[in-house]
Each structure stands twice: as structure tokens, then as C-alpha cells.
XYZ file of C-alpha atoms in Angstrom:
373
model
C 11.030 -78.578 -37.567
C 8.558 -75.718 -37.381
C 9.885 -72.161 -37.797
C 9.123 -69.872 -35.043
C 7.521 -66.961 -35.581
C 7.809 -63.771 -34.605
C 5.117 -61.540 -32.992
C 4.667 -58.029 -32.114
C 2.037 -55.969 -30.203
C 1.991 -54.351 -26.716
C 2.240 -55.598 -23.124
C 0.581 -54.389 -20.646
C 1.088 -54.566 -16.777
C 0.752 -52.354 -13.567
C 2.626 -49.128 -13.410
C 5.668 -48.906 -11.697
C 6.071 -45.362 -10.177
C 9.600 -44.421 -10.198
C 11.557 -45.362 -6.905
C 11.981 -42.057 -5.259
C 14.987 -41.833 -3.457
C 14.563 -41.471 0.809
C 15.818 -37.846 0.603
C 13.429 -37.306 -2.408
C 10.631 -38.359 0.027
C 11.994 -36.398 2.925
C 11.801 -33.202 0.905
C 8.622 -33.674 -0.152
C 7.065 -33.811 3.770
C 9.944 -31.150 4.365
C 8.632 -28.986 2.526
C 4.971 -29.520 3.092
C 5.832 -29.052 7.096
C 7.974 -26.045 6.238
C 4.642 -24.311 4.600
C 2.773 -25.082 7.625
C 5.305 -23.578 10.210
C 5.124 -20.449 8.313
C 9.574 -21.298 7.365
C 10.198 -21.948 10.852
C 13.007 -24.736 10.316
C 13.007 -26.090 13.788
C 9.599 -26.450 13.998
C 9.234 -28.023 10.710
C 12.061 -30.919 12.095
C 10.389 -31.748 15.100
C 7.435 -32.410 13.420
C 9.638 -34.719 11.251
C 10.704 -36.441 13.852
C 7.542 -37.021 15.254
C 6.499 -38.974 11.968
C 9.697 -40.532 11.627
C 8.983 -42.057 15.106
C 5.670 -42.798 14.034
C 6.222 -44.167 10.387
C 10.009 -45.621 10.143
C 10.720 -42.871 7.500
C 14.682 -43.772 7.877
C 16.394 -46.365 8.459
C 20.095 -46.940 9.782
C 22.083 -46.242 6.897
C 19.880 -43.016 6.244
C 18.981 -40.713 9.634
C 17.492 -37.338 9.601
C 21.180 -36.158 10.554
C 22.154 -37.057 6.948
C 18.909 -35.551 5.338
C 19.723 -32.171 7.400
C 23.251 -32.519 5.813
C 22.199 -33.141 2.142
C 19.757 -30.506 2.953
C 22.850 -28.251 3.672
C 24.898 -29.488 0.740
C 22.116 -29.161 -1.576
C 21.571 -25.821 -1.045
C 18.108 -25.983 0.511
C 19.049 -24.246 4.343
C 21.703 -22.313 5.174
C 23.356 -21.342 8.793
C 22.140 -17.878 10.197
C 22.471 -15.853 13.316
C 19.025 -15.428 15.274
C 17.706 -12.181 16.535
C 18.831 -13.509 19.820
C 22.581 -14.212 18.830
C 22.509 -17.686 19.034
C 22.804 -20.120 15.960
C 19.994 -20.936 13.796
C 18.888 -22.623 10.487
C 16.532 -21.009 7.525
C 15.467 -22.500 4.799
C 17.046 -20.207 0.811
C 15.675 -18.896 -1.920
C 16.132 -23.135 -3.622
C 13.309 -24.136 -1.062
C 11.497 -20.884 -1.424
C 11.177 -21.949 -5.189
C 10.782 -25.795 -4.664
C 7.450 -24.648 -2.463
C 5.766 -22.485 -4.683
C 6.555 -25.147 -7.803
C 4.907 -28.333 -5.457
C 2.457 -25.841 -4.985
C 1.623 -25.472 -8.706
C 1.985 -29.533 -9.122
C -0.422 -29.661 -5.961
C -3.138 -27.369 -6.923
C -3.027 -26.915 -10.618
C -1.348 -30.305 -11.948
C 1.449 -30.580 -13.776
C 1.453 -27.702 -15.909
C 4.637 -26.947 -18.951
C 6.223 -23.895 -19.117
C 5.393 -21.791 -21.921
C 7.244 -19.258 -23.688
C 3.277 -17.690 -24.668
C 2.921 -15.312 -22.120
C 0.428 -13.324 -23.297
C -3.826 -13.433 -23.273
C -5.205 -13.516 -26.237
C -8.029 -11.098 -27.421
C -10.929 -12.118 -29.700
C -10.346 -9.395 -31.705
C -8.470 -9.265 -35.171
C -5.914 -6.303 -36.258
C -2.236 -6.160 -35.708
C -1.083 -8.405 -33.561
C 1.689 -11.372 -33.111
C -0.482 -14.911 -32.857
C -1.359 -15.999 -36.166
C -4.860 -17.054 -36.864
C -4.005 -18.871 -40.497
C -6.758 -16.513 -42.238
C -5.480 -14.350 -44.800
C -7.077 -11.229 -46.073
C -5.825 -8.475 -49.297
C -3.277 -6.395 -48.557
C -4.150 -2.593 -47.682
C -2.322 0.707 -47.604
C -0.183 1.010 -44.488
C -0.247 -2.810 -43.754
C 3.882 -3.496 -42.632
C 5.575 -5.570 -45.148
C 6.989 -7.881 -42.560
C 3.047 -8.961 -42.493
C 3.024 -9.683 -45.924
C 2.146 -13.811 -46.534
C 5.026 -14.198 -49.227
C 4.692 -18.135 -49.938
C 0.524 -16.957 -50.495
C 1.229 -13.606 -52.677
C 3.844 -15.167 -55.267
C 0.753 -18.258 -55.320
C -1.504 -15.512 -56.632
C 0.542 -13.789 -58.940
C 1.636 -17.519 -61.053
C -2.301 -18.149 -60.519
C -3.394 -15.067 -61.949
C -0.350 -13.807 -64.552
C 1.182 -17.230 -65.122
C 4.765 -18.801 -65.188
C 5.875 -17.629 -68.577
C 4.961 -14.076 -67.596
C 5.697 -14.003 -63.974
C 4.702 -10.243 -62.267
C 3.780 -9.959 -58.855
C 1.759 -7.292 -58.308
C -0.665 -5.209 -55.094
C -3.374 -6.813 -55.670
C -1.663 -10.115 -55.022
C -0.284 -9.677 -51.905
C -2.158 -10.646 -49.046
C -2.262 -10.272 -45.207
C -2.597 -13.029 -42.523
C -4.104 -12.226 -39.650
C -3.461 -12.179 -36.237
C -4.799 -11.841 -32.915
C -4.248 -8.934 -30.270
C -2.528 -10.304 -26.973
C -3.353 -8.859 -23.868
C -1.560 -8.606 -20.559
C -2.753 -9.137 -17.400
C -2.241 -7.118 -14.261
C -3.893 -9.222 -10.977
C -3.646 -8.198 -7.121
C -4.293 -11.309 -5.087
C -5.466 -10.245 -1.338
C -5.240 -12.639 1.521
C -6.984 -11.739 4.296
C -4.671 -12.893 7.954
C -7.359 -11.713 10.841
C -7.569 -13.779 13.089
C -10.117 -15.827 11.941
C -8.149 -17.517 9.842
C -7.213 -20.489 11.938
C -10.059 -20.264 14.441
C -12.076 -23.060 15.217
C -9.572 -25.409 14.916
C -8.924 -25.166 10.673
C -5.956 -23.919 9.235
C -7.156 -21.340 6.547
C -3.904 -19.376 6.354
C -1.966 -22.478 4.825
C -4.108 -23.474 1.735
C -4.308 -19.554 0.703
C -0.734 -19.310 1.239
C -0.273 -22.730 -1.329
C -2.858 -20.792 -3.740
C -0.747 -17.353 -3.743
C 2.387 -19.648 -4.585
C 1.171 -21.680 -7.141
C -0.410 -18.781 -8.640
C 2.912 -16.594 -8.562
C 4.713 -19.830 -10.025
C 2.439 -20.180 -12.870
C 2.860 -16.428 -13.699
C 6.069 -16.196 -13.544
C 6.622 -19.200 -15.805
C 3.671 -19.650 -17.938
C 2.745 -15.817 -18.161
C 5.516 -13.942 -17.484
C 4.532 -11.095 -19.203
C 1.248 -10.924 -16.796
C 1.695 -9.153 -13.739
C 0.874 -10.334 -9.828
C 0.848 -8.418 -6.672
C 0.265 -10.000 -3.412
C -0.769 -7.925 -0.703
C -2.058 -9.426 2.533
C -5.049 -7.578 5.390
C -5.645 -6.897 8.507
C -6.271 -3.789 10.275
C -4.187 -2.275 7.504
C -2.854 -3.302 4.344
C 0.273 -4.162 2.820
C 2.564 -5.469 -0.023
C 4.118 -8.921 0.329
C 6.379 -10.064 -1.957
C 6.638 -13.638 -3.678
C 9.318 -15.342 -1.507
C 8.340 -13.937 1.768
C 4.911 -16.353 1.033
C 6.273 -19.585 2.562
C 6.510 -17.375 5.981
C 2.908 -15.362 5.998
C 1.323 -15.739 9.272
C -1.926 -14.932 10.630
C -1.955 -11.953 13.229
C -3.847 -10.576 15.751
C -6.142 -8.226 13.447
C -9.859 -7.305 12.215
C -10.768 -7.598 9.078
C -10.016 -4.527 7.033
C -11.362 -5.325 3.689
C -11.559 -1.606 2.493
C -7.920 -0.890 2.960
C -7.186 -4.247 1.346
C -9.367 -2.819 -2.174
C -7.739 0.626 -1.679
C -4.043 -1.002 -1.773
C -5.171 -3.204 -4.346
C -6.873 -0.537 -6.802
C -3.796 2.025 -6.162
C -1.582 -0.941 -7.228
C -3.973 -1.671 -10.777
C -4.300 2.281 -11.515
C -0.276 2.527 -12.358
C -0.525 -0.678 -14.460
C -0.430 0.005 -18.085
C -2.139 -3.039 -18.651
C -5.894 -3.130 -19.592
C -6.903 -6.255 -18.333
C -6.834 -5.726 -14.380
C -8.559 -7.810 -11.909
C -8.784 -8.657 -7.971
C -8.688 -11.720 -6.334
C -9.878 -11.796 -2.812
C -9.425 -14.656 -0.290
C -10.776 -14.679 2.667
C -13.156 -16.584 5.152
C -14.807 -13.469 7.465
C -16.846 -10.253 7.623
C -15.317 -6.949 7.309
C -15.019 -5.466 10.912
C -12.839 -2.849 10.706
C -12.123 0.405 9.184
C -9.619 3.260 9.867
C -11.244 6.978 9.937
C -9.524 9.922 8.481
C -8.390 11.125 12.184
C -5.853 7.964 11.649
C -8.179 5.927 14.875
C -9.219 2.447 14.261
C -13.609 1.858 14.473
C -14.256 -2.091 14.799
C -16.718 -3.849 14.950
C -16.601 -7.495 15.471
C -20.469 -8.060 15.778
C -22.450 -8.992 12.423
C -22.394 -6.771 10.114
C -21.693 -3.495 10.969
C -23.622 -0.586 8.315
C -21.246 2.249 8.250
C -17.890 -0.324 7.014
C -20.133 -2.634 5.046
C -21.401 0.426 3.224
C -17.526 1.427 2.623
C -17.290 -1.766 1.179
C -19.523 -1.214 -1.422
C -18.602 2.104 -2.040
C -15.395 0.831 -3.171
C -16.550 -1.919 -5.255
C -18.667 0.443 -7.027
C -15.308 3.066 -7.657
C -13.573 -0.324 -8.674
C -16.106 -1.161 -11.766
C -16.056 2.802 -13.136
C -12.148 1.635 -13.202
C -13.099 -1.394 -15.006
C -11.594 -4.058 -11.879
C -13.769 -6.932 -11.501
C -13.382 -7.940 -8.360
C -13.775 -12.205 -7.647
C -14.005 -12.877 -4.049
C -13.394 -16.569 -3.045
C -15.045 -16.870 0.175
C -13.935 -19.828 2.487
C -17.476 -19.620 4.751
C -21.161 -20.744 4.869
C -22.704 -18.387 6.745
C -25.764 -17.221 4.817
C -25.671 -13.513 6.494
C -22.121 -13.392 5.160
C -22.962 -14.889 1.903
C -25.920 -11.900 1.360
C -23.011 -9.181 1.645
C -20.920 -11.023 -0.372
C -23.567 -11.411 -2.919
C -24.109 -7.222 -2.470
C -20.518 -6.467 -2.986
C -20.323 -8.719 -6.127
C -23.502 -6.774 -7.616
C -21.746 -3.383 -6.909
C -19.106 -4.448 -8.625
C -20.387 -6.907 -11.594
C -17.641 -9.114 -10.805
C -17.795 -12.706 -9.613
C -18.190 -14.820 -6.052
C -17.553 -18.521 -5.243
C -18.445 -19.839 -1.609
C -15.809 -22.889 -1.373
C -14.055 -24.838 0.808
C -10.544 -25.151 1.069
C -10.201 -28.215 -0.829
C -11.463 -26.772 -4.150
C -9.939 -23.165 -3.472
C -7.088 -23.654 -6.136
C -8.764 -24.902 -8.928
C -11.511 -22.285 -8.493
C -8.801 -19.728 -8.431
C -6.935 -21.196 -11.506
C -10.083 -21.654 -13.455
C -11.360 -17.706 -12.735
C -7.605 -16.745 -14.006
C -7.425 -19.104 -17.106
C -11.094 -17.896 -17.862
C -10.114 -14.380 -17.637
C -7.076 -14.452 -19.563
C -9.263 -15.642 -22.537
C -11.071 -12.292 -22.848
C -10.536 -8.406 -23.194
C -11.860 -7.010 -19.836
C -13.754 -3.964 -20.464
């Protein structure tokens, strides 16, 4: 009788995704149609039930009614009173927070929290990342910086066991790396232009400005982000009221946009400061000291393109480099852009909307890697 033998090695086979549950799946178009209707919860559902007539997305057991309730019972919308008095749905801070994290899984991949906030410098000196080089120890160096396991090495090395002293010019230093913070203002331009000609603009930025804020806030929370959005004028947004930005009926104001932007940078103790700029159109529009409005929807209009400039020119003697991410082809509007960059010295990519996030995340991990001077 022959003795069977054992064997070991691997197996391989197809992957098996993990079976999402049906409200698992539900969420996840939820909350992609709850981006798109700017957090209008009624719209978002009849859009739902326009696919779930079109795709079978429940079944009998499982109706949208019971998704709207495990909604409620999960915490993700919550009963309100309209403007109107009559009953309404929104969605809480929970989806608010599931958005801008789907965003980050969207755009940027599945990135791990990190309890390293901080950019690191290239240069050496006293800092808190170590670099494993060690150097002598000089006057005024902070004992706590003192390599103890390397300085009692040197003293057995250099007195011996049987006469064990450990003396200055053992000790020695490791050194470590300055980290920097970062201070960005992301501005997202919502003329009108935004979803003209039949493509939704407003809705990818919006994505970008979320997963951006999420991986701040969890990667780099010691970084700072300020989101202010343009039209005519300019103004702060803040993080959560992102799933509900909307495009309005408005020129394109970029000089109040960079005068918000560098206002917000100048009382930042940070020195690492940068501008991101999204947006797809021209500047055509500017507001005069008398507090009227001059536009100018026609090409490119001298007197506010020269504005422009001016300001990216007051934003390098502040040391902001400015990174516009320009979501058109037009080559006239590609020549200013290329203007405004040199004025500034910063940077300019011409993308679609596809690669908008990654460019975005790429500029910001770049940055982050170097002391902006």
C-alpha cells in the first residue's frame, strides 16, 4: 500500500469580489446621483427609480421603500421642514462624509490614513522625521536629540569596558528633517459655462474639491484647505456645503476669485502657500471701485485680462504659485492662460475632466515634497 503524500504550494483561481449587499449597491448610485443633483434628495430618487425600472436593481423582498428606510435608520437622511412648510428629506453630515471619502476612492485610489501630516523639507536642522544619519554633538544641541544607544557605542569603542567614561566628544546627533505645512485655496469657478454645451463641468470639480478636502483632513491634517467658489464675486464655501455647489447665473470673475484667495494665504502662518484654480472659461468680468459690475463676454477683453495678470504678478512677490487646471481647448484661451502662468512662475495643465483629479493630486503630492520659496 503506497503512502500518500502530502503536498503544499498555492492555488490559484479567479477573484471573487466580495458580495456587496443590495443596500451596499444602492448607496453607492445614491450617492453618486446625490452629487449630481447638487443634495437634492428627491431628485436624486427619481433618478433611482428610473434605473431601477431600467436595470431590476431590487427585487421583491428588497424595494426602494426599504432602502429609503435603512437609509433613515442608518443615519444617512433625516426628515426636515422645507422653505415652503411642507415635509421634506436631506441627506446628514454621514452622507456628506461618505461622498467626499468615494470621492477620494474615485479619484485618488484607495489611499491609508496617515498619522504624518506634515511635508517634508530637503533641508537638515532641527526637526522631528529622522533621517538615520548621525553627526557629533554641538553646543546647544537638546539632549532629548542625543542618539544614546550610538554615544555609549563610542565611549566602550574608544575608552573600553574595564574603564567605562562617556564623554562630549562621544555623543552624537541624528538628524532630522524640517516638516513643512501647507496652506492651499482651491477656487472653482460656477459661471455659467460650466454646464454649457451639454457637459457637466460643475460635478467632476465638485468630486475633486471633496476628495481633496478628504485627503487633507485625513492624510494631512496639519495642512490647511480653503475652498472658495467664483462668479461675479467671490466667496468662502465650506467642506460639507460641497455635495450642494451649483452653478449660477454669473461671469467669470477670476480677479476677485485671486483676491479672496491671496487675502485667505496672507493670514496663514504657513510658508508653503499655493492656489489651485479650476475652471473651463475666460475671465469676463470685473467689479470697479464705484462697486458697478464691467463684463465682457466677448474674447478677451484687455482692461480685466490685464487685472489678471496684475494679480498673478502681486501673487509671486508673495511667493503663491498659482496652478490653473483648465478644462478647455481653445487655443486663444490657452495663450492667456499660458501669460498668466508666466506672470506668476507657477504651473498650467489643459485637461479634460477625466484626468482632472489625478492632475490635481499629483500637483499637491509634488508640492508637498518641497519648500516653496
Amino acid at each position: 500500500m503506497r503512502k500518500q503524500q502530502n503536498r503544499s504550494g498555492f492555488v490559484f483561481k479567479t477573484y471573487d469580489a466580495p458580495q456587496k449587499s443590495l443596500f451596499d449597491q444602492l448607496l453607492d448610485i445614491f450617492q453618486e446621483l446625490i452629487t449630481h443633483t447638487s443634495g437634492d434628495f428627491d431628485e436624486a430618487m427619481d433618478w433611482l427609480k428610473e434605473l431601477d425600472k431600467e436595470y431590476k436593481l431590487t427585487n421583491d423582498e428588497y424595494t426602494l421603500d426599504d432602502f429609503v428606510q435603512e437609509l433613515k435608520d442608518k443615519g444617512y437622511i433625516r426628515e426636515e421642514i422645507k422653505p415652503d412648510g411642507n415635509n421634506g428629506t436631506a441627506i446628514t453630515e454621514k452622507t456628506e462624509r461618505a461622498i467626499r471619502k468615494r470621492a477620494l476612492d474615485q479619484i485618488f485610489g484607495k489611499l491609508k490614513k496617515s498619522s504624518q501630516g506634515n511635508h517634508r523639507s530637503k533641508l537638515n536642522g532641527r526637526g522631528d522625521e529622522h533621517t538615520g544619519d548621525y553627526r557629533e554633538y554641538r553646543f546647544g544641541d537638546g539632549l532629548e536629540r542625543i542618539s544614546m544607544t550610538e554615544s555609549l557605542r563610542n565611549a566602550q569603542i574608544n575608552n573600553g569596558a574595564e574603564d567605562f567614561r562617556l564623554r562630549e566628544s562621544d555623543l552624537v546627533v541624528e538628524e532630522t528633517h524640517f516638516k513643512a505645512q501647507m496652506s492651499t485655496v482651491l477656487m472653482i469657478d460656477i459661471s455659467h459655462s460650466m454646464i454649457l454645451y451639454g457637459e457637466d463641468r460643475i460635478t467632476p470639480a465638485k468630486k475633486v474639491a471633496m476628495a481633496l478636502a478628504q485627503l487633507i483632513t485625513t492624510r494631512y491634517p496639519k495642512d490647511s484647505l480653503d475652498i472658495i467658489v467664483y462668479g461675479n464675486d467671490a466667496w468662502p464655501i465650506k467642506i460639507k456645503d460641497l455635495p450642494y455647489l451649483q452653478v449660477g447665473p454669473y461671469h467669470t470673475n477670476t480677479v476677485a476669485g485671486l483676491n479672496l484667495a491671496m487675502d485667505i494665504l496672507r493670514r496663514k502662518r504657513n510658508s508653503n502657500k499655493q492656489i489651485f484654480n479650476i475652471t473651463d472659461g475666460k475671465p469676463s468680468c470685473i467689479k470697479l471701485k464705484d462697486g458697478r459690475y464691467y463684463k465682457n463676454p466677448n474674447g478677451l477683453d484687455e482692461y480685466i485680462v490685464n487685472q489678471c495678470y496684475s494679480m498673478a504678478r502681486q501673487a509671486r512677490k508673495l511667493h503663491i504659485p498659482i496652478t490653473t487646471f483648465m478644462i478647455a481647448n481653445d487655443p486663444y484661451l490657452q495663450q492667456f492662460v499660458d501669460n498668466f502662468t508666466e506672470a506668476n512662475q507657477g504651473k498650467a495643465f489643459y485637461t479634460g475632466l477625466q484626468g482632472l483629479g489625478e492632475m490635481i493630486f499629483q500637483d499637491y503630492e509634488s508640492n508637498r515634497k518641497k519648500r516653496i520659496k
